[in-house]
Coordinates of C-alpha atoms and ligand atoms in Angstrom, one line a residue:
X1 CA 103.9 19.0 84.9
X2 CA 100.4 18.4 83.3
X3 CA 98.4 16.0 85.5
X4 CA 98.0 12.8 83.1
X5 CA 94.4 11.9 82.7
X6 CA 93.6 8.0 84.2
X7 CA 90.1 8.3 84.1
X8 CA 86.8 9.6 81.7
X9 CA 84.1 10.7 84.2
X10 CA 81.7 8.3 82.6
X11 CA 84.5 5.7 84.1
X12 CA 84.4 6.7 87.6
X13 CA 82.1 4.1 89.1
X14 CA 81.3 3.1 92.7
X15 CA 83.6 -0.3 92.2
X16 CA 86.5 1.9 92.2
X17 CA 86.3 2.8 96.3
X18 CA 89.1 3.6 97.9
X19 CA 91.6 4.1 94.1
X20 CA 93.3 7.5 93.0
X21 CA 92.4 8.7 89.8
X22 CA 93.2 11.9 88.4
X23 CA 90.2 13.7 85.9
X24 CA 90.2 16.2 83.8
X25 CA 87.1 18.5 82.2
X26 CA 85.2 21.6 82.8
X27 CA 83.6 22.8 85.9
X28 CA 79.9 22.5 84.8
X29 CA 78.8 23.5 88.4
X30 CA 79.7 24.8 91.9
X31 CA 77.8 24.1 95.1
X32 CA 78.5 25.9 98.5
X33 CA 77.2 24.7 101.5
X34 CA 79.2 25.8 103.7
X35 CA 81.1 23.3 105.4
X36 CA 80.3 21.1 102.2
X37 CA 81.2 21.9 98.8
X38 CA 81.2 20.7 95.1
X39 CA 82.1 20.6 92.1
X40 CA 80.3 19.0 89.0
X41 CA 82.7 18.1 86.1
X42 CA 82.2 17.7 83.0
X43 CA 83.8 15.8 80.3
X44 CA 83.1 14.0 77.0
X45 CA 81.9 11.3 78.6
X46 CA 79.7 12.8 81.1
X47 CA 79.9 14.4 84.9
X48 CA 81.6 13.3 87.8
X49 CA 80.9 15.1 91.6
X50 CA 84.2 16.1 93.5
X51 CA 83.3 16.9 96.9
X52 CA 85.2 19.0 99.1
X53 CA 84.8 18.6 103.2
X54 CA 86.3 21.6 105.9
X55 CA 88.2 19.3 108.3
X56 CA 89.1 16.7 105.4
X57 CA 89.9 18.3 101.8
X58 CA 93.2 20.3 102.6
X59 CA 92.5 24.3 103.1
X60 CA 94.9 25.3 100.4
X61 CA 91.9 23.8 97.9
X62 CA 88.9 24.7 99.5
X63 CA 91.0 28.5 98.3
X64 CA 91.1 27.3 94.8
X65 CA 87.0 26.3 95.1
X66 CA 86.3 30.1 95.7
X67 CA 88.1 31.0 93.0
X68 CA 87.0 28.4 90.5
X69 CA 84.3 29.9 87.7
X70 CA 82.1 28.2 85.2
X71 CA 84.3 26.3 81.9
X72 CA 87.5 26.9 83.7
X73 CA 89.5 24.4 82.7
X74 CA 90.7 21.7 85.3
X75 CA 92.3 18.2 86.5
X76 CA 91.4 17.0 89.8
X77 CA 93.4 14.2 91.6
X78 CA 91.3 12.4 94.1
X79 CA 90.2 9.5 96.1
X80 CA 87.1 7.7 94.8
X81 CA 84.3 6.7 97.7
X82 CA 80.8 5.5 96.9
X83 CA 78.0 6.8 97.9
X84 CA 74.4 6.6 98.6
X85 CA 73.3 10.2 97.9
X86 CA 76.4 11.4 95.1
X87 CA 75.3 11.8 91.7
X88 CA 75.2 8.3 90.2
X89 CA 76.6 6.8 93.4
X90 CA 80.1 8.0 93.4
X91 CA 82.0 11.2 94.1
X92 CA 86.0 11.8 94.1
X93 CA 87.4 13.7 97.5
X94 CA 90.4 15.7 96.3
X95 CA 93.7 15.8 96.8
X96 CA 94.7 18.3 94.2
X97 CA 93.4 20.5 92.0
X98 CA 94.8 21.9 88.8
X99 CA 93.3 25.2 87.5
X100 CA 95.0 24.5 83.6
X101 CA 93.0 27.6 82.1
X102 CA 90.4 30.0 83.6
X103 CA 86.8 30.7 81.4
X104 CA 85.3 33.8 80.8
X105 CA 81.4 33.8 81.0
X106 CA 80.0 32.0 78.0
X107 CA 78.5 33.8 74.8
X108 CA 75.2 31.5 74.8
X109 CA 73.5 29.1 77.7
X110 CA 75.0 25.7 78.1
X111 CA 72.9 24.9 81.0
X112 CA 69.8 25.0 81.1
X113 CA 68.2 27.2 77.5
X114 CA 68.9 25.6 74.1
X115 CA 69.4 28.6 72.3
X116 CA 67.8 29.1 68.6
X117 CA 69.9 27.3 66.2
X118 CA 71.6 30.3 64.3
X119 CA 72.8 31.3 67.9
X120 CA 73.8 27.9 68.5
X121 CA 75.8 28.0 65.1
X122 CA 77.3 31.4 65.4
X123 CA 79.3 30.0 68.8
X124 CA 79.3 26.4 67.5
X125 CA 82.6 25.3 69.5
X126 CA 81.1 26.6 72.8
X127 CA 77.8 25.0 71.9
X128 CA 79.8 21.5 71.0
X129 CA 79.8 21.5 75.0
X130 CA 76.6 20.7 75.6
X131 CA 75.8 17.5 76.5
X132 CA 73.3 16.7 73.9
X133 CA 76.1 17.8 71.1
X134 CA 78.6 15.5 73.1
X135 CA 76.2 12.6 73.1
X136 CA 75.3 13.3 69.4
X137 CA 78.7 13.7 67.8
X138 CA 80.2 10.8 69.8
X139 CA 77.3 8.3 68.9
X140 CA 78.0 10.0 65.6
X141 CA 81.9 8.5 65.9
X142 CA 80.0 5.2 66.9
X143 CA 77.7 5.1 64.3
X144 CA 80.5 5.6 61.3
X145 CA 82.8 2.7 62.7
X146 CA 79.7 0.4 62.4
X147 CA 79.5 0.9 58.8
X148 CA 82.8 0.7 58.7
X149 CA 83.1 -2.7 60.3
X150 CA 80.6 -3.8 58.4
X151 CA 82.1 -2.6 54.6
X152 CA 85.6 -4.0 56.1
X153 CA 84.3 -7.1 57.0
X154 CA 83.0 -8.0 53.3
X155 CA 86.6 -6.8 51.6
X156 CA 86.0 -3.6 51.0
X157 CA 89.2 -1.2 51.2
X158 CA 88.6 2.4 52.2
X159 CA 90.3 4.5 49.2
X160 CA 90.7 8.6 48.9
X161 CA 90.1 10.1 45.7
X162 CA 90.5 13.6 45.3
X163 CA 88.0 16.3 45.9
X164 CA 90.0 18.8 43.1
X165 CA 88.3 17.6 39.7
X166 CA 88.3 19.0 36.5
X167 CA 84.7 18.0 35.3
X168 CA 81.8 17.4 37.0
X169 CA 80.7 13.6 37.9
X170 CA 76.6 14.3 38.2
X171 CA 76.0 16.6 35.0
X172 CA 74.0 19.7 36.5
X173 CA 75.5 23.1 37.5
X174 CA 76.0 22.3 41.1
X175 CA 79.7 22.9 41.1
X176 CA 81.7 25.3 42.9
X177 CA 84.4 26.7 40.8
X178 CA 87.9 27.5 41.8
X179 CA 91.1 28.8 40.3
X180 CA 93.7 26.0 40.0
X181 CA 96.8 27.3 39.2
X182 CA 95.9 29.3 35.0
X183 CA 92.7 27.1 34.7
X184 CA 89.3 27.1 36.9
X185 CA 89.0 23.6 38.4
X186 CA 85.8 22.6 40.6
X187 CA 84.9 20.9 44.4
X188 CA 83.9 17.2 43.8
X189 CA 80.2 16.6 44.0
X190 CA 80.6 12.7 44.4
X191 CA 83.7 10.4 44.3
X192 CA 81.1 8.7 41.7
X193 CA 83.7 8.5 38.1
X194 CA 86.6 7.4 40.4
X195 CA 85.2 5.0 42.9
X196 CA 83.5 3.5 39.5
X197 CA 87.0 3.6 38.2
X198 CA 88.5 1.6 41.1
X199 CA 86.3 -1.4 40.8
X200 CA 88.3 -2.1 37.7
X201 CA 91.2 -2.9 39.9
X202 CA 90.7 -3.4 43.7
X203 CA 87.2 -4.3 43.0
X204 CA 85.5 -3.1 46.5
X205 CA 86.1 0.1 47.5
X206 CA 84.5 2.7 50.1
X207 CA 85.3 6.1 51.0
X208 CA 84.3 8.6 53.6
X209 CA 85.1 12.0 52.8
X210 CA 83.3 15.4 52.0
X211 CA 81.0 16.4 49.0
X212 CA 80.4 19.9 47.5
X213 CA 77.1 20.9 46.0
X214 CA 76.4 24.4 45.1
X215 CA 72.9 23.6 45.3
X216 CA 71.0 27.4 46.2
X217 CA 68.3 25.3 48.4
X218 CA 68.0 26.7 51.8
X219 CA 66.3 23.8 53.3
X220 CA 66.4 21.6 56.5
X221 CA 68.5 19.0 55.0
X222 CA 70.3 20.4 52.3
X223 CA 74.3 21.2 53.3
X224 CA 76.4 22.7 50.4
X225 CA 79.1 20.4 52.1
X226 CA 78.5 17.3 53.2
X227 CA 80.1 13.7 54.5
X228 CA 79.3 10.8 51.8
X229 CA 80.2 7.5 52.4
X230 CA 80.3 6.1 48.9
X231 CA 80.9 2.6 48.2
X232 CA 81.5 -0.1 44.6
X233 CA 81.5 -3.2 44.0
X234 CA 82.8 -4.9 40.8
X235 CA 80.3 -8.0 40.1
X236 CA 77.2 -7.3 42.6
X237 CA 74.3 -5.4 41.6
X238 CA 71.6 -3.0 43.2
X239 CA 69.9 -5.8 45.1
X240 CA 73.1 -7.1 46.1
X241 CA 74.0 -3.4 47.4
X242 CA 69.9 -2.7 49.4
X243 CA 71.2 -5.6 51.2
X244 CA 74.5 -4.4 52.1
X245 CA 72.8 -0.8 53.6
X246 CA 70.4 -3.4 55.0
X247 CA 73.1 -5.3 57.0
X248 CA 74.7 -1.8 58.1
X249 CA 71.3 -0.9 59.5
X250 CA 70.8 -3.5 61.5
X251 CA 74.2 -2.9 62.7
X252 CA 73.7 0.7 63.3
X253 CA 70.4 -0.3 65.1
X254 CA 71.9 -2.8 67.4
X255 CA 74.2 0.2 68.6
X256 CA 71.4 2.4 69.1
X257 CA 69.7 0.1 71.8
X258 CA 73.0 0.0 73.4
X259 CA 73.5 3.9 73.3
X260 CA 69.8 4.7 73.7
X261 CA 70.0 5.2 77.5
X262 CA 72.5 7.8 77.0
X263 CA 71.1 9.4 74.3
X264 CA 67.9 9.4 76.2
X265 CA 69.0 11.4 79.2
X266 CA 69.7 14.6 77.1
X267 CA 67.2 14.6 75.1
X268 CA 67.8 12.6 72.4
X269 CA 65.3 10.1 70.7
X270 CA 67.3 7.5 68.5
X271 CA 64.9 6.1 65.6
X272 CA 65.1 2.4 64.3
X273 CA 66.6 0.7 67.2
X274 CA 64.8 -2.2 66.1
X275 CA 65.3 -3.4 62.5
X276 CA 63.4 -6.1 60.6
X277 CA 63.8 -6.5 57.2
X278 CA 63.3 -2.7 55.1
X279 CA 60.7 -3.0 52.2
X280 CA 61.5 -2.4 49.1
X281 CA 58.9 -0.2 47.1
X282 CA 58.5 -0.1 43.8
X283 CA 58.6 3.7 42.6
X284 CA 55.4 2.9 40.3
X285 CA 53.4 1.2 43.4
X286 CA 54.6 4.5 45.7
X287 CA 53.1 6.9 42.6
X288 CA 49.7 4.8 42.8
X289 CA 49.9 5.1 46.8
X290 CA 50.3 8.6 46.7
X291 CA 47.2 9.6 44.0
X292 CA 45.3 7.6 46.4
X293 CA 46.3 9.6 48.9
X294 CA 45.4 12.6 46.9
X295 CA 48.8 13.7 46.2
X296 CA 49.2 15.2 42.4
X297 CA 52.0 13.2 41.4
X298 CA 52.6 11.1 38.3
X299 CA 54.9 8.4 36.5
X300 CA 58.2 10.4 35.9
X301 CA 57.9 13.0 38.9
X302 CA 60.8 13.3 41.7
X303 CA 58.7 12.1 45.0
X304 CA 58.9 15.5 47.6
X305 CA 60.0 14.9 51.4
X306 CA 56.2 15.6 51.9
X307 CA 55.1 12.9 49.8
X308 CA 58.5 10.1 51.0
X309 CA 57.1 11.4 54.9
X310 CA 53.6 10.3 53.9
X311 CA 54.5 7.2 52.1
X312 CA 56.1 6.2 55.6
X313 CA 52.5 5.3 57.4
X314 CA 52.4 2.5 54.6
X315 CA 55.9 1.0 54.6
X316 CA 57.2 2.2 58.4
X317 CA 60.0 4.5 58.9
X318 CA 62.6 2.9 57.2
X319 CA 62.1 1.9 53.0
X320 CA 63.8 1.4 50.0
X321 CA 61.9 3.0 46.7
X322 CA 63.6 0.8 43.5
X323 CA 63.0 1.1 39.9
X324 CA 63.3 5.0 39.8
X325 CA 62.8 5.9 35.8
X326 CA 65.7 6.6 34.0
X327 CA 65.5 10.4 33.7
X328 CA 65.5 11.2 37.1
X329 CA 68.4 9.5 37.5
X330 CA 72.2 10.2 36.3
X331 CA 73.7 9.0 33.4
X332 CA 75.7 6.0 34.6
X333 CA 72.1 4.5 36.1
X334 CA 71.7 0.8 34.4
X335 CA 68.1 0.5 32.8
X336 CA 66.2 -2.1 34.3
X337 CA 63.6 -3.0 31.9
X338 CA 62.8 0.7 29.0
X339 CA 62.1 3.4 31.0
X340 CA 63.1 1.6 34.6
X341 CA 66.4 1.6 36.2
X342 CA 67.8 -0.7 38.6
X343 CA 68.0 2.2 41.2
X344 CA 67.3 2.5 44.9
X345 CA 66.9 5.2 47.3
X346 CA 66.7 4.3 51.1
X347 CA 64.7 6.8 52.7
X348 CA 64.1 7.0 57.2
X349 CA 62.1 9.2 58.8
X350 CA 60.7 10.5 55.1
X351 CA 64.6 11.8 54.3
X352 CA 66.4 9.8 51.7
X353 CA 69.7 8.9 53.3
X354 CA 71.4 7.0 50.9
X355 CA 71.1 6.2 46.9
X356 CA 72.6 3.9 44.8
X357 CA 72.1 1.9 41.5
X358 CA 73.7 -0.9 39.0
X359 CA 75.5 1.2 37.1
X360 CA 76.4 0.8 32.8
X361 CA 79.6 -1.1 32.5
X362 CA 79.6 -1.3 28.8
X363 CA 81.3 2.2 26.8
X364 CA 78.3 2.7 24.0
X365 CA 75.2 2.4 26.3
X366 CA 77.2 5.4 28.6
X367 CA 77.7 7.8 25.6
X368 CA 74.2 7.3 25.2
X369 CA 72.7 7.8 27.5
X370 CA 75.3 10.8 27.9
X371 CA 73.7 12.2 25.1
X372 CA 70.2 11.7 25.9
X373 CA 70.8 13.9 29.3
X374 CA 72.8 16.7 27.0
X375 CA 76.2 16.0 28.3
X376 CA 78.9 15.8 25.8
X377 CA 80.9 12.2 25.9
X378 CA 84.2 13.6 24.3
X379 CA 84.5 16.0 28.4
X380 CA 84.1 12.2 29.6
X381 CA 87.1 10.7 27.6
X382 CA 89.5 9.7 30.3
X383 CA 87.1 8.0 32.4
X384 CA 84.8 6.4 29.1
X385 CA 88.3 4.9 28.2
X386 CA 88.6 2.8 31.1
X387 CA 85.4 1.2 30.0
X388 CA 87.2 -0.1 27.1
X389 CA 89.6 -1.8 29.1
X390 CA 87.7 -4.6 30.9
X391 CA 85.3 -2.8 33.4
X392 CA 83.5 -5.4 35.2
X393 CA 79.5 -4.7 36.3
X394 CA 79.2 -2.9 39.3
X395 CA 77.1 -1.1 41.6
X396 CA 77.0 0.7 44.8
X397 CA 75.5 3.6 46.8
X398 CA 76.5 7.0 48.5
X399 CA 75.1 7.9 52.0
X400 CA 74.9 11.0 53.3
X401 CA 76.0 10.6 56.8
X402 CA 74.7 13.8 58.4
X403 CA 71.1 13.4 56.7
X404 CA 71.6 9.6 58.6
X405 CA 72.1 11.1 61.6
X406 CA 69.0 13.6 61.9
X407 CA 67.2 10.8 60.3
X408 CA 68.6 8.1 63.3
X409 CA 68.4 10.8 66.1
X410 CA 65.1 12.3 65.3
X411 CA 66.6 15.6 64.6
X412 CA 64.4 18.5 62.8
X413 CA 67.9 19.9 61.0
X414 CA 70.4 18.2 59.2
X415 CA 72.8 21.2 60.3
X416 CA 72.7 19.8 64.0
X417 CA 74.1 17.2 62.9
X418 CA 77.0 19.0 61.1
X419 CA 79.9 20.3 63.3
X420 CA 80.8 23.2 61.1
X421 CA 77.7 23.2 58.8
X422 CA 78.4 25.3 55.5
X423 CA 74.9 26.6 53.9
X424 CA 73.8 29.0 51.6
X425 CA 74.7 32.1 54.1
X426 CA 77.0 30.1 56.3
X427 CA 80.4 29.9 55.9
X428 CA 81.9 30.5 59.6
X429 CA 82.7 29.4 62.1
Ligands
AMO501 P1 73.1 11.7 45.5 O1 73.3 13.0 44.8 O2 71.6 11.2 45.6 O3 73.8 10.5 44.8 O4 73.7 11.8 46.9 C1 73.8 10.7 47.8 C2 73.3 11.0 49.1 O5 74.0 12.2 49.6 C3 73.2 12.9 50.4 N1 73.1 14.3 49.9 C4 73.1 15.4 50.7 N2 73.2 15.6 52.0 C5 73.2 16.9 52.5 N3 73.1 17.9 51.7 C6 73.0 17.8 50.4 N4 72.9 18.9 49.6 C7 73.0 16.5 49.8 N5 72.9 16.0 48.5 C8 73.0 14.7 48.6 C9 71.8 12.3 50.4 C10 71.9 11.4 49.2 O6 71.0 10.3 49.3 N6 76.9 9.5 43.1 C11 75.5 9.3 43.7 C12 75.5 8.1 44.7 C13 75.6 6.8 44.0 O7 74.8 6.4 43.1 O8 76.5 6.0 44.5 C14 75.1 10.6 44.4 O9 75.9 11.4 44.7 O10 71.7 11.5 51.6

């Protein structure tokens, strides 16, 4: 029978002295000394010593020790006893051991080399065992049920909306094509046209789910599939939404403080554990920042990673630019004031994480400004005609969750922060 799991190793803690528990993980390490030997497991949560003793562990498993390799598979039942010199105080004397599947040697170092990335990504699962990635993808866990806590707690209500489309919701050519039954139909870019829909009737809606871009970059944080976590509003606006992302980082930095001693110890340096209030930059004020800085920018131009990582010695690590002009913006972008829009892109660490904007609830000013990007209105008609039919003012944002993660956790690739990224030459494992 399959020894039930009572205890993560991260669990096993001096206070439990004298209590059986039964673990389960992956021998990380064997030590021989003779009359003395161990066993360093590994699981999700961390490492936990087992400690075999001639005289005291029974002979039968001091047999399985020999035998034992690297990444087997195995449970260990066991008595817990503090201790002065174990590994975080605590070790587990067993009483069994279950070998549940033997390991071959590994493809790539675990231990003690971080292999280049591509190495790293060509054995991905196997590389998922390393601690860093366990500490990573799990604060990764943590960090998504923050925001969603926090869009739950102001009545949001997380909605699915398919990924299958038949147009595109951005304009551009970034669409990957399929064959859908006898037509071609395309990956979904951005929930955008149907979480813009849906604030028409349940008003505030989020949604976590994967975008497609067939964008050719072959950059540090571009991924031709991504996690967004898009969110609406019916009756707020792009203020209202800066200080939603606002309230979500400060609830996303609160949990890095708490993580950050984990997170230290392999390696990891979380950003922005302490949040005061994020400025908000006008896009005009960070073009005048920039030509003093010597940067050949002007009014109208897209601000480069190079220039959003310089503008961060002004405004600190974390800032909002607002007030984007309307042409580099899509079509559904409200105009502020002529050629401004109430827009908003957050940017940490010099990567925008998240953009968002008031969008155009009223049918005639959308055609327009349709038209004035070259898309045609009539390939728009299902979704224009909900705008006859009572759509409220809205706004809201989409963040790309990996991008927030390398930007949180200080990582130099937006792929490390990926699972299973997919690139531009990358489409296994
Ligand atoms: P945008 O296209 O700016 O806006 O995307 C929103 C956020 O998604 C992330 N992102 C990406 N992450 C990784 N790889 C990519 N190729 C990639 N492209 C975008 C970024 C970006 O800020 N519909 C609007 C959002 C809105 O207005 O609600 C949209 O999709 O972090």
């Amino acid at each position: 029978m399959l020894p039930k799991k009572t205890h993560w190793s991260g669990d096993i803690v001096p206070e439990l002295h004298g209590k059986e528990v039964v673990v389960a993980g992956w021998v990380w390490e064997l030590r021989d000394l003779g009359r003395v030997k161990f066993i360093v497991l590994r699981d999700r949560e961390g490492f936990v010593q087992i400690t075999l003793k001639a005289g005291r562990t029974p002979e039968r498993l001091l047999a399985t020790f020999s035998e034992l390799g690297k990444e087997d598979a195995i449970a260990v039942r066991g008595i817990v006893e503090a201790s002065k010199i174990a590994r975080r105080g605590v070790e587990i004397f067993p009483v069994e051991i279950w070998v549940l599947n033997k390991a071959r040697p590994l493809p790539i170092d675990i231990w003690s080399e971080t292999p280049d990335l591509a190495t790293r990504l060509r054995w991905r699962s196997v590389d998922l065992k390393r601690p860093s990635n366990l500490a990573l993808f799990t604060a990764a866990s943590k960090i998504l049920r923050e925001i969603r806590e926090v869009l739950y707690g102001e009545g949001f209500v997380e909605v699915f909306t398919p990924k299958i489309i038949a147009t595109s919701t951005e304009g551009g050519a970034d669409l990957f094509p399929l064959m859908y039954f006898e037509r071609v139909a395309y990956l979904s870019q951005s929930p955008q046209l149907y979480k813009e829909q849906l604030t028409a009737s349940l008003e505030r809606v989020f949604e976590v789910g994967p975008a497609f871009r067939a964008e050719r970059h072959n950059t540090n944080y571009h991924l031709n599939e991504f996690t967004s976590v898009d969110a609406e509003a019916a009756f707020m606006d792009y203020w209202d939404m800066i200080q939603l992302l606002e309230r979500i980082l400060g609830r996303i930095a609160r949990l890095l403080s708490r993580e950050e001693p984990r997170l230290r110890e392999v390696g990891l340096a979380p950003r922005l554990t302490e949040l005061g209030s994020v400025p908000r930059v006008d896009y005009d004020e960070a073009v005048d920042a920039l030509q003093r800085a010597g940067y050949s920018v002007r009014r109208g131009d897209d601000l480069t990673v190079e220039m959003q990582k310089a503008l961060t010695k002004y405004y600190g690590p974390a800032y909002f630019i607002v007030h984007f002009p309307a042409l580099l913006r899509p079509f559904y972008t409200k105009r502020k004031d002529g050629e401004r829009t109430e827009s908003y892109d957050l940017v940490i660490n010099g990567i925008e994480v998240a953009s968002g904007s008031t969008r155009i609830h009223k049918r005639d000013e959308l055609e327009e400004e349709m038209k004035v990007r070259g898309l045609d209105p009539r390939l728009f008609e299902s979704h224009l005609s909900i705008f006859d039919l009572g759509m409220p003012p809205h706004a809201g944002f989409g963040l790309g969750f990996n991008r927030l993660l390398m930007a949180l956790l200080g990582l130099e690739n937006v792929r490390q922060a990926t699972l299973y990224p997919r690139d531009r030459y990358r489409l296994e494992p």
